[in-house]
mmCIF file with all atom_site columns, N, CA and C in Angstrom:
data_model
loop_
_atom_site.group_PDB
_atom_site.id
_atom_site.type_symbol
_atom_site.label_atom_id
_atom_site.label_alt_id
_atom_site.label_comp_id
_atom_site.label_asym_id
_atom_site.label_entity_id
_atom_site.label_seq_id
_atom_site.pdbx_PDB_ins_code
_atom_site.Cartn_x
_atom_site.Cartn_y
_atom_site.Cartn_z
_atom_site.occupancy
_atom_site.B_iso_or_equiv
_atom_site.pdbx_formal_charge
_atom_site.auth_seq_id
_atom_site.auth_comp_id
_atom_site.auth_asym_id
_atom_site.auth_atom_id
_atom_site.pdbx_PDB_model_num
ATOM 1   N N  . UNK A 1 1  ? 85.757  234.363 168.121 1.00 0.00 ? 1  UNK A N  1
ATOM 2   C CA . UNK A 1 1  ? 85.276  235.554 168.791 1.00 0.00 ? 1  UNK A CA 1
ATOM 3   C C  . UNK A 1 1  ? 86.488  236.437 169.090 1.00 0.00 ? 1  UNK A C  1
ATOM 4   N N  . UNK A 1 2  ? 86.636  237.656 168.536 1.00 0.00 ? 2  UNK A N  1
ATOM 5   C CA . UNK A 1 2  ? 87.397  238.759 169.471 1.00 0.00 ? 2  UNK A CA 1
ATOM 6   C C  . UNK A 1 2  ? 87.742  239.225 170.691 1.00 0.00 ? 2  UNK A C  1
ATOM 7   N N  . UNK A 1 3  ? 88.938  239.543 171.025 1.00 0.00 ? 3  UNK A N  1
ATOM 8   C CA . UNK A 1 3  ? 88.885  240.078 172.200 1.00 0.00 ? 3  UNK A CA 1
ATOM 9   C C  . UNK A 1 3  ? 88.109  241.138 172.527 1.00 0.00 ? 3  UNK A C  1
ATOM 10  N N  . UNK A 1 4  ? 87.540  241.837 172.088 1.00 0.00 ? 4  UNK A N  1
ATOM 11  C CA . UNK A 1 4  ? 86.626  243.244 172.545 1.00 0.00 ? 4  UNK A CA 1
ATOM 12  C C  . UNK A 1 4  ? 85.329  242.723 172.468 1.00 0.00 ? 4  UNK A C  1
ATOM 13  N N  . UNK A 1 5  ? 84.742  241.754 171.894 1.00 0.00 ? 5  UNK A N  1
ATOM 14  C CA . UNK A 1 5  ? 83.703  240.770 171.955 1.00 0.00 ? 5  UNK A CA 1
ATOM 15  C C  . UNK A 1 5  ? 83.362  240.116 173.345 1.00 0.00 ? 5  UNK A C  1
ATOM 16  N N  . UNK A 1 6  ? 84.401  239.085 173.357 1.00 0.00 ? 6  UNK A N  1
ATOM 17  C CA . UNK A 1 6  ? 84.937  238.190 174.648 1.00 0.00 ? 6  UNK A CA 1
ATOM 18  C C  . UNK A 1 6  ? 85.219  239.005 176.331 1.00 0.00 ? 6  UNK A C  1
ATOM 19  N N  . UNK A 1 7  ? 85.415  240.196 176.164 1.00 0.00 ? 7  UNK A N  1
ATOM 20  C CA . UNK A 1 7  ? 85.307  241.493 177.640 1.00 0.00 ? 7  UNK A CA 1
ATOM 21  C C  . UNK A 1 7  ? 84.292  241.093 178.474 1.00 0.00 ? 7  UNK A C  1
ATOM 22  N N  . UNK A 1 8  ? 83.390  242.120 177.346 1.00 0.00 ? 8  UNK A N  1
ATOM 23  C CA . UNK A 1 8  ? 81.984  242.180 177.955 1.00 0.00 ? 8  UNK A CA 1
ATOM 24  C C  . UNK A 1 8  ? 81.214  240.676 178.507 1.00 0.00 ? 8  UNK A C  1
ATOM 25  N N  . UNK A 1 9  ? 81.300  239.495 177.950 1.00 0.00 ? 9  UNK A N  1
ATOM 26  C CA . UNK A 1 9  ? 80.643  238.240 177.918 1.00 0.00 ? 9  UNK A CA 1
ATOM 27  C C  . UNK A 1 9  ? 81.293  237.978 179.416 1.00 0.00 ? 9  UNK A C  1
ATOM 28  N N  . UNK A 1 10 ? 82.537  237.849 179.516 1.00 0.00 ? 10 UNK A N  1
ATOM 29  C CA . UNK A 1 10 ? 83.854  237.581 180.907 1.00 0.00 ? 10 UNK A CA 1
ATOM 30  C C  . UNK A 1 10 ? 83.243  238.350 181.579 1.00 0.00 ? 10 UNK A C  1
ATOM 31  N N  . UNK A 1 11 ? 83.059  239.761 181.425 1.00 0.00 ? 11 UNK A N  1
ATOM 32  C CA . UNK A 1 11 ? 82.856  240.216 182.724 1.00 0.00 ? 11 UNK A CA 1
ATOM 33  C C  . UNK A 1 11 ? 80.944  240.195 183.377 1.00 0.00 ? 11 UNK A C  1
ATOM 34  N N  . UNK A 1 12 ? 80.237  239.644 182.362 1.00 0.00 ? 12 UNK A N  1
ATOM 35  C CA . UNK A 1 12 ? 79.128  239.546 182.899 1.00 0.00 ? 12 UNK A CA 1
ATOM 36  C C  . UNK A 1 12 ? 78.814  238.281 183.339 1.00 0.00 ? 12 UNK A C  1
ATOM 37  N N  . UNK A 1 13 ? 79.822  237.411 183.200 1.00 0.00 ? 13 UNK A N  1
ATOM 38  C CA . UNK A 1 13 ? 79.639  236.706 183.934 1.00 0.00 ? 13 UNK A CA 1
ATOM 39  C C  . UNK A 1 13 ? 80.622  236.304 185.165 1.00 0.00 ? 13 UNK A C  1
ATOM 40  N N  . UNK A 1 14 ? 81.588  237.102 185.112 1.00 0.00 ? 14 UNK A N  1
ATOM 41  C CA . UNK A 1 14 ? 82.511  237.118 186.681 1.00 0.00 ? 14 UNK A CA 1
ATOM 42  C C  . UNK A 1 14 ? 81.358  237.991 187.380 1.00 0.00 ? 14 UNK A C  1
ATOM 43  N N  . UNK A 1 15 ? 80.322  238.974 187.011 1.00 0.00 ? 15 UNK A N  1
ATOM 44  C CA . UNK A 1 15 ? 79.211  239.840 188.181 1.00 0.00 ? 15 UNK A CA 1
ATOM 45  C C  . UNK A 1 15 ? 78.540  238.836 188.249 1.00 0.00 ? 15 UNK A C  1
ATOM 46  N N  . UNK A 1 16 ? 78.174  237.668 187.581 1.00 0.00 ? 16 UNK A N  1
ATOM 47  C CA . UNK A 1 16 ? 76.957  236.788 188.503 1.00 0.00 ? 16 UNK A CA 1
ATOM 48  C C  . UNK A 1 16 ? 77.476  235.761 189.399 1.00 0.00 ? 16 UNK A C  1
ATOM 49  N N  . UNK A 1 17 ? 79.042  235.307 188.571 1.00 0.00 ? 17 UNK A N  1
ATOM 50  C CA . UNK A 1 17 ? 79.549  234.110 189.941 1.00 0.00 ? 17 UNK A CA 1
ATOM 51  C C  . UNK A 1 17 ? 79.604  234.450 191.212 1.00 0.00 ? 17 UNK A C  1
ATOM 52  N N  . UNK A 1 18 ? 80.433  235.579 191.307 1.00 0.00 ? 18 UNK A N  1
ATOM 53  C CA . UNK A 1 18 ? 80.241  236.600 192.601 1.00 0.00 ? 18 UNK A CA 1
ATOM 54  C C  . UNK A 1 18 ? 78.737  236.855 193.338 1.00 0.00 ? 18 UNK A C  1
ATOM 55  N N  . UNK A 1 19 ? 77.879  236.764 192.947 1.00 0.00 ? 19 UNK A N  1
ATOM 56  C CA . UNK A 1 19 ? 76.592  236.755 193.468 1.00 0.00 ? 19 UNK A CA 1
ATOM 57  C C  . UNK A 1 19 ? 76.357  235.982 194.661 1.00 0.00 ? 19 UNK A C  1
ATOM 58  N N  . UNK A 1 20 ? 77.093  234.891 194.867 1.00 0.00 ? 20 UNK A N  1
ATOM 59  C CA . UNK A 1 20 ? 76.629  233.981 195.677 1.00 0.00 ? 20 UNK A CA 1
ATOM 60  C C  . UNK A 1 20 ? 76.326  233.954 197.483 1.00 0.00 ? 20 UNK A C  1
ATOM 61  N N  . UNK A 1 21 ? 75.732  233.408 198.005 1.00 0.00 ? 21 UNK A N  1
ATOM 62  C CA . UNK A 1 21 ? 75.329  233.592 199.419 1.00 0.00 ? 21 UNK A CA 1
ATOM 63  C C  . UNK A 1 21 ? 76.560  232.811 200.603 1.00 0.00 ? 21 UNK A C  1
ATOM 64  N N  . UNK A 1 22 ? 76.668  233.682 201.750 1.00 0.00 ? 22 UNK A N  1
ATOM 65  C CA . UNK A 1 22 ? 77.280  233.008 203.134 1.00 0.00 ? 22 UNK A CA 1
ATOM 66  C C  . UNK A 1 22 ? 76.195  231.750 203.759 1.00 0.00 ? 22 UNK A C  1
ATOM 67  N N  . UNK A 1 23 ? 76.461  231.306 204.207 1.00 0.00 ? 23 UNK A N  1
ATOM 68  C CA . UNK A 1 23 ? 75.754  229.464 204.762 1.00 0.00 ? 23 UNK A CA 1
ATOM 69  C C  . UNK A 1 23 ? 75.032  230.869 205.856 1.00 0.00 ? 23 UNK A C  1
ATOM 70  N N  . UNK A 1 24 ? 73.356  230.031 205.782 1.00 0.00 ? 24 UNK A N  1
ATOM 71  C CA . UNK A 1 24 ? 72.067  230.465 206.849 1.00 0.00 ? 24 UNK A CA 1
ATOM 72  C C  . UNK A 1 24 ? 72.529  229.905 208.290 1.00 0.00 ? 24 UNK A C  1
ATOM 73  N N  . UNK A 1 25 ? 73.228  228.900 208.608 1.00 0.00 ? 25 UNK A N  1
ATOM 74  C CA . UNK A 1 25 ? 72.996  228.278 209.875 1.00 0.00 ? 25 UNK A CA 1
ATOM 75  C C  . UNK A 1 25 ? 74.440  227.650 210.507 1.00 0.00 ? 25 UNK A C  1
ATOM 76  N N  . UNK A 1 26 ? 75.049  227.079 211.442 1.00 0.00 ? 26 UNK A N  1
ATOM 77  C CA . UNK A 1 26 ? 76.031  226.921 211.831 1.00 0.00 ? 26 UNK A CA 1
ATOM 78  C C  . UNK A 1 26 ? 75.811  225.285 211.522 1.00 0.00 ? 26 UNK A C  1
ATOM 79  N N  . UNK A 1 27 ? 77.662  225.063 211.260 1.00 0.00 ? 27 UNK A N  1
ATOM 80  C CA . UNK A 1 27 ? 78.013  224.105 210.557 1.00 0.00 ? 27 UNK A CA 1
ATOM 81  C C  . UNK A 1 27 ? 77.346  222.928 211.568 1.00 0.00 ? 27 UNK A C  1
ATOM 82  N N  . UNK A 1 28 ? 77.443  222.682 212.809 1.00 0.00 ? 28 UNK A N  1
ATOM 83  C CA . UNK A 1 28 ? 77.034  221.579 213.911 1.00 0.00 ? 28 UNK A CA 1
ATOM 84  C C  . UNK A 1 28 ? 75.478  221.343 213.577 1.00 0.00 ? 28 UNK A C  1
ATOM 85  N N  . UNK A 1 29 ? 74.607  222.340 213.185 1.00 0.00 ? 29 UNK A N  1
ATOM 86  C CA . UNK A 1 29 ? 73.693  221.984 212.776 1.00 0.00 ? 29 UNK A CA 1
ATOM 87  C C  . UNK A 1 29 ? 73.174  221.044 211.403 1.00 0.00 ? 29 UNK A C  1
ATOM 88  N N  . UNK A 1 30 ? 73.976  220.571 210.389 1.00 0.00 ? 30 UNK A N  1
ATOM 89  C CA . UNK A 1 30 ? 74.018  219.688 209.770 1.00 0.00 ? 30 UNK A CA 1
ATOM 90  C C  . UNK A 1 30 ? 74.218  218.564 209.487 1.00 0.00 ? 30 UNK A C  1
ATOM 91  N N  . UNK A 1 31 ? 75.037  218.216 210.957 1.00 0.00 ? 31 UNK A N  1
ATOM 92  C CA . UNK A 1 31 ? 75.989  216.756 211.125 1.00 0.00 ? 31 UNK A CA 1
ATOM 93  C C  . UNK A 1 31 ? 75.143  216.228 212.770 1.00 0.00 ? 31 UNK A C  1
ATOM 94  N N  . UNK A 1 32 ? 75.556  214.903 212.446 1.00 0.00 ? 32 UNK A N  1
ATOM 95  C CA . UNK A 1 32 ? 74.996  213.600 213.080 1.00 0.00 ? 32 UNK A CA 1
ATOM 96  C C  . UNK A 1 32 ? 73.694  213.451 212.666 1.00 0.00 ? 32 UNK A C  1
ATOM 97  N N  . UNK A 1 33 ? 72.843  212.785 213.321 1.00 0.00 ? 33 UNK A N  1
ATOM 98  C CA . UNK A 1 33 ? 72.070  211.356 213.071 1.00 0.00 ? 33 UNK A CA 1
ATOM 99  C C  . UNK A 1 33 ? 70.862  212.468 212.686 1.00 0.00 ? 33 UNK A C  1
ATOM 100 N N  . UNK A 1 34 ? 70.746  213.151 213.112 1.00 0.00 ? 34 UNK A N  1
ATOM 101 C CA . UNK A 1 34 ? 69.450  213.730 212.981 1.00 0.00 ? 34 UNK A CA 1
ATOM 102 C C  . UNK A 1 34 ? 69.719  215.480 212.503 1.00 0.00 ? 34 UNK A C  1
ATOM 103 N N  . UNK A 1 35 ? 70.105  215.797 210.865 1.00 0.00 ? 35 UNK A N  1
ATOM 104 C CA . UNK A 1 35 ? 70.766  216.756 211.178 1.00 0.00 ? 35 UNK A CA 1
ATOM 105 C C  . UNK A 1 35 ? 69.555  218.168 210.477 1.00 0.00 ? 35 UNK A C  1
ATOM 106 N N  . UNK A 1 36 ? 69.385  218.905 210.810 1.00 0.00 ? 36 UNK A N  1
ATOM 107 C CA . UNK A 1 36 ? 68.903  220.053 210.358 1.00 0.00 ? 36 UNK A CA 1
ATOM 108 C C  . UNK A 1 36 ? 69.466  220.750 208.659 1.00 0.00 ? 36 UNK A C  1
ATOM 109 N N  . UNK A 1 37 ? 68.350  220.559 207.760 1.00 0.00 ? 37 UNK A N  1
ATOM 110 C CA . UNK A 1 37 ? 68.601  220.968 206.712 1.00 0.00 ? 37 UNK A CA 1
ATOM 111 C C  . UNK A 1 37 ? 67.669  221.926 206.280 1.00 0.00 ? 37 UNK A C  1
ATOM 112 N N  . UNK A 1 38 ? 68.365  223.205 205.789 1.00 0.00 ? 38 UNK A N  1
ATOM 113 C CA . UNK A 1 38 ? 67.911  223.937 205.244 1.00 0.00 ? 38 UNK A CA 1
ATOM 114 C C  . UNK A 1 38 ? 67.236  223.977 203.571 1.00 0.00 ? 38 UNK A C  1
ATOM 115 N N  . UNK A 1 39 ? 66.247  224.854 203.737 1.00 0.00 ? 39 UNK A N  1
ATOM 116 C CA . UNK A 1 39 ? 65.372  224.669 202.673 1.00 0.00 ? 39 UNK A CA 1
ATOM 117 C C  . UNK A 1 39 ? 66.364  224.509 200.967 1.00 0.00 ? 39 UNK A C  1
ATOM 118 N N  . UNK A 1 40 ? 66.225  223.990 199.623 1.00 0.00 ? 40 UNK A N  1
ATOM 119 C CA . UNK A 1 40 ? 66.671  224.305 198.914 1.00 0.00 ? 40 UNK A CA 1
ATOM 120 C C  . UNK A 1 40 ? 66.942  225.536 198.079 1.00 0.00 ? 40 UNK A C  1
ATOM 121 N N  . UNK A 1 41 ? 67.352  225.988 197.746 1.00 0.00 ? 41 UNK A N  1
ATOM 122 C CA . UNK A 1 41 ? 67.817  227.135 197.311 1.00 0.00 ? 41 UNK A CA 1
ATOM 123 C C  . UNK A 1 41 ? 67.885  227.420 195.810 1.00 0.00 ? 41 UNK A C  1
ATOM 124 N N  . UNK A 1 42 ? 66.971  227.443 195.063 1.00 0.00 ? 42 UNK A N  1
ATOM 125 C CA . UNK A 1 42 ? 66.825  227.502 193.562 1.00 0.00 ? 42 UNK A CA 1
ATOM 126 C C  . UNK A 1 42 ? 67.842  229.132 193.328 1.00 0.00 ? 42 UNK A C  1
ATOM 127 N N  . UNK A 1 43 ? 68.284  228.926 192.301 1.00 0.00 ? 43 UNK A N  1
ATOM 128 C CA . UNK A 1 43 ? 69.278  230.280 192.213 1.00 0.00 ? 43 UNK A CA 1
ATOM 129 C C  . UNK A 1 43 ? 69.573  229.965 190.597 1.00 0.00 ? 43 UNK A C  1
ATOM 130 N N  . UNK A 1 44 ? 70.116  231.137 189.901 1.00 0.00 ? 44 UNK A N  1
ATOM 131 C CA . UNK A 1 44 ? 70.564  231.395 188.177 1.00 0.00 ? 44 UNK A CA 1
ATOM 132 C C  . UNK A 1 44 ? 71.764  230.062 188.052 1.00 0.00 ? 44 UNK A C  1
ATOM 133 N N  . UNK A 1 45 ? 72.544  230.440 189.245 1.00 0.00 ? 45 UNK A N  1
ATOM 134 C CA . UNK A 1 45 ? 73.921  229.824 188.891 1.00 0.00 ? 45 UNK A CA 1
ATOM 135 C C  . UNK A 1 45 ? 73.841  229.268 190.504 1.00 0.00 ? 45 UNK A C  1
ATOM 136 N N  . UNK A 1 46 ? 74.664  227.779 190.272 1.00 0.00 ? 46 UNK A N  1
ATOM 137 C CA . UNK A 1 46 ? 74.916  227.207 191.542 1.00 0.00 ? 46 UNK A CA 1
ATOM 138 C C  . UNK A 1 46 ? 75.726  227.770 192.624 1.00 0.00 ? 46 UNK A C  1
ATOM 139 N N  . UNK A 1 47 ? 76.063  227.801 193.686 1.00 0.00 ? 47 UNK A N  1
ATOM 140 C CA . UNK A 1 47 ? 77.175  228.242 195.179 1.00 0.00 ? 47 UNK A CA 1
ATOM 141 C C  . UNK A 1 47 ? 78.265  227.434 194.775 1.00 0.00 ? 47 UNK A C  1
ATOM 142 N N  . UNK A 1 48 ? 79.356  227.894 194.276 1.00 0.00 ? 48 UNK A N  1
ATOM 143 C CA . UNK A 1 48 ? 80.342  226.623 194.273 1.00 0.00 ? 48 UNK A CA 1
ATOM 144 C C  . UNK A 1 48 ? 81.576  227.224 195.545 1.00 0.00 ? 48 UNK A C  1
ATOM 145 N N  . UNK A 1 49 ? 82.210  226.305 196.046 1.00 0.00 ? 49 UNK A N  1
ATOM 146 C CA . UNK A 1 49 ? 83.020  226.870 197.045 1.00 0.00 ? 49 UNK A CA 1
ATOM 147 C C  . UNK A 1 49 ? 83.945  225.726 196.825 1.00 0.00 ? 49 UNK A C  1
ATOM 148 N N  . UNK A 1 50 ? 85.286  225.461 196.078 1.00 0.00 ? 50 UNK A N  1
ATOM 149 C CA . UNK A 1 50 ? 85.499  224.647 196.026 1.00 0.00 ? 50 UNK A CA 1
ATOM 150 C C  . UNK A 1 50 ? 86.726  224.395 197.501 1.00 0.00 ? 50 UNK A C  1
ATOM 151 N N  . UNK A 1 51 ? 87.212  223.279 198.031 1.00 0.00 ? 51 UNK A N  1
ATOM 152 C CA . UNK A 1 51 ? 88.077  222.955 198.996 1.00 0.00 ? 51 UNK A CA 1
ATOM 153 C C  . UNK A 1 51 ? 89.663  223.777 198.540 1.00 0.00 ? 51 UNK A C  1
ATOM 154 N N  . UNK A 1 52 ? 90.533  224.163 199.761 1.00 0.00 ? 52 UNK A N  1
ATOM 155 C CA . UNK A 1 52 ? 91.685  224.856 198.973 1.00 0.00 ? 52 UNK A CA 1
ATOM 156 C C  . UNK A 1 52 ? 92.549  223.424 198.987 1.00 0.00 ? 52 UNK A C  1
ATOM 157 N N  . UNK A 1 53 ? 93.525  223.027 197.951 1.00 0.00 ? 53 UNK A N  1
ATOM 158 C CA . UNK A 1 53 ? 94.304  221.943 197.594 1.00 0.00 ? 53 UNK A CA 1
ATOM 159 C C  . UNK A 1 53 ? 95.812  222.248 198.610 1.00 0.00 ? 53 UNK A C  1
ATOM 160 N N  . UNK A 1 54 ? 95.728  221.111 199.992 1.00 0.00 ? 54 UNK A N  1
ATOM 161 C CA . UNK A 1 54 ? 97.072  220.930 200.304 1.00 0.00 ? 54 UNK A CA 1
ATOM 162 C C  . UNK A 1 54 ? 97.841  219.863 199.299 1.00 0.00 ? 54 UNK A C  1
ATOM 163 N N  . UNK A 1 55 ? 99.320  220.083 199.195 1.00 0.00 ? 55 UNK A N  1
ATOM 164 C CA . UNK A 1 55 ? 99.893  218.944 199.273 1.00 0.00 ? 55 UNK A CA 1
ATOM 165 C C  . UNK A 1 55 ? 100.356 218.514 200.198 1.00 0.00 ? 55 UNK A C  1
ATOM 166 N N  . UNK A 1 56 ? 101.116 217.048 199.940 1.00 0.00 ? 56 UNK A N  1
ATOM 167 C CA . UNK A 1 56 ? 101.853 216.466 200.858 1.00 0.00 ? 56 UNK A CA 1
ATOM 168 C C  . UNK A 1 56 ? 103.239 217.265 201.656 1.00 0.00 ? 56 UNK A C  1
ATOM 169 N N  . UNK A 1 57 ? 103.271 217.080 202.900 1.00 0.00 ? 57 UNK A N  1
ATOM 170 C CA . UNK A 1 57 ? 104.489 218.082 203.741 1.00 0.00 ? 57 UNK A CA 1
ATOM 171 C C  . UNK A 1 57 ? 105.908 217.275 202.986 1.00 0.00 ? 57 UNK A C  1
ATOM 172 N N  . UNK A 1 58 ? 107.220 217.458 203.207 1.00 0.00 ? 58 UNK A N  1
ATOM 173 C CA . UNK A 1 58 ? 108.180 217.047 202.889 1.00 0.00 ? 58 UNK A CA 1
ATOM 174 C C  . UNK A 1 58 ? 108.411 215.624 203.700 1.00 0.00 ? 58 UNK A C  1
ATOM 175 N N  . UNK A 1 59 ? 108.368 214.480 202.789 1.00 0.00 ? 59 UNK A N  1
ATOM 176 C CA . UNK A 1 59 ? 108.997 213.191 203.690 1.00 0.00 ? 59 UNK A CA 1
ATOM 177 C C  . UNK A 1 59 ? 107.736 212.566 204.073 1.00 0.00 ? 59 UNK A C  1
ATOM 178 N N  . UNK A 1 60 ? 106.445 212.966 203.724 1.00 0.00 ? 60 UNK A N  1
ATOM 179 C CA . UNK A 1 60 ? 104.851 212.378 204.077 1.00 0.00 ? 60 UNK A CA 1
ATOM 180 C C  . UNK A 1 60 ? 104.821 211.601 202.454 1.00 0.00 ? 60 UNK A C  1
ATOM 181 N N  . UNK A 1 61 ? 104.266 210.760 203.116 1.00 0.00 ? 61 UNK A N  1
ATOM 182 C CA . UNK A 1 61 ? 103.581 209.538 201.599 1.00 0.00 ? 61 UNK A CA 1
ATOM 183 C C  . UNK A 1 61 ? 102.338 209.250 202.403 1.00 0.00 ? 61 UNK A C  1
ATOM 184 N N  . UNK A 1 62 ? 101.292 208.946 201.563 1.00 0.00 ? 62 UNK A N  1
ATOM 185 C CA . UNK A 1 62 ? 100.203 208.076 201.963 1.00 0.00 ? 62 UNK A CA 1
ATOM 186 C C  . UNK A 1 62 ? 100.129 206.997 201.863 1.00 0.00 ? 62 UNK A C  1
ATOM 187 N N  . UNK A 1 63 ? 99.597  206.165 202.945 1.00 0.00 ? 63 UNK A N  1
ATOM 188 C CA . UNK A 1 63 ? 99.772  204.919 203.240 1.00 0.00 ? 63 UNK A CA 1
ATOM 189 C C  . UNK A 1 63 ? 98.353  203.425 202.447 1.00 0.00 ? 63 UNK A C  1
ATOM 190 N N  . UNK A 1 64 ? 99.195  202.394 201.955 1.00 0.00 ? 64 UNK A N  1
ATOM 191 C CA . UNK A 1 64 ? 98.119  201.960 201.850 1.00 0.00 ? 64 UNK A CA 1
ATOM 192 C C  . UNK A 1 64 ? 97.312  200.589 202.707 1.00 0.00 ? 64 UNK A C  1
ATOM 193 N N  . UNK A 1 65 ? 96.087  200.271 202.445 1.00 0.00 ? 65 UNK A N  1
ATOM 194 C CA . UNK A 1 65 ? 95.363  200.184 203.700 1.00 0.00 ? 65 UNK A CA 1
ATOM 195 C C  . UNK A 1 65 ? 95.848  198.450 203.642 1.00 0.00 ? 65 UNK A C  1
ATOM 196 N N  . UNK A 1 66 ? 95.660  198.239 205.450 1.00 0.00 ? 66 UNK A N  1
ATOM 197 C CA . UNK A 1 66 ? 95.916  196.370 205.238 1.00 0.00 ? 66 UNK A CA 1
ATOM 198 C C  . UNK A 1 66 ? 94.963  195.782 204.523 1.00 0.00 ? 66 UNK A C  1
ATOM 199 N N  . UNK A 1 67 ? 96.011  194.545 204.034 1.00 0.00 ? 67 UNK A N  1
ATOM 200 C CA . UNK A 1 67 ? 95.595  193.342 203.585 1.00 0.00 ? 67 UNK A CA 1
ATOM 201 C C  . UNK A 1 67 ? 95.447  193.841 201.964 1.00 0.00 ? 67 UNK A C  1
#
């Protein structure tokens, strides 16, 4: 495929990832024993939000567990 091909395809689909929704309800409402869940959400393309990646600080190792 071409680059002048390949534009248009990229950019119609960077306008639908962008589509996506802010969370309906506050985070405390989902956690512990009995937690409040909101309805499912059928949509084109999934919500992805992925976590931002720390590394380790200078002189930190992770430890491994006893026994």
């Amino acid at each position: 495929m071409t680059a002048s091909r390949l534009l248009p395809v990229l950019s119609v689909i960077l306008v639908l990832v962008a589509c996506g929704q802010p969370a309906r309800q506050p985070l405390e409402a989902g956690i512990g024993p009995d937690p409040t869940l909101p309805p499912p959400d059928v949509g084109l393309l999934p919500t992805l939000r992925p976590a931002k990646a720390v590394g380790w600080a200078d002189g930190e190792m992770p430890s491994a567990a006893a026994g």
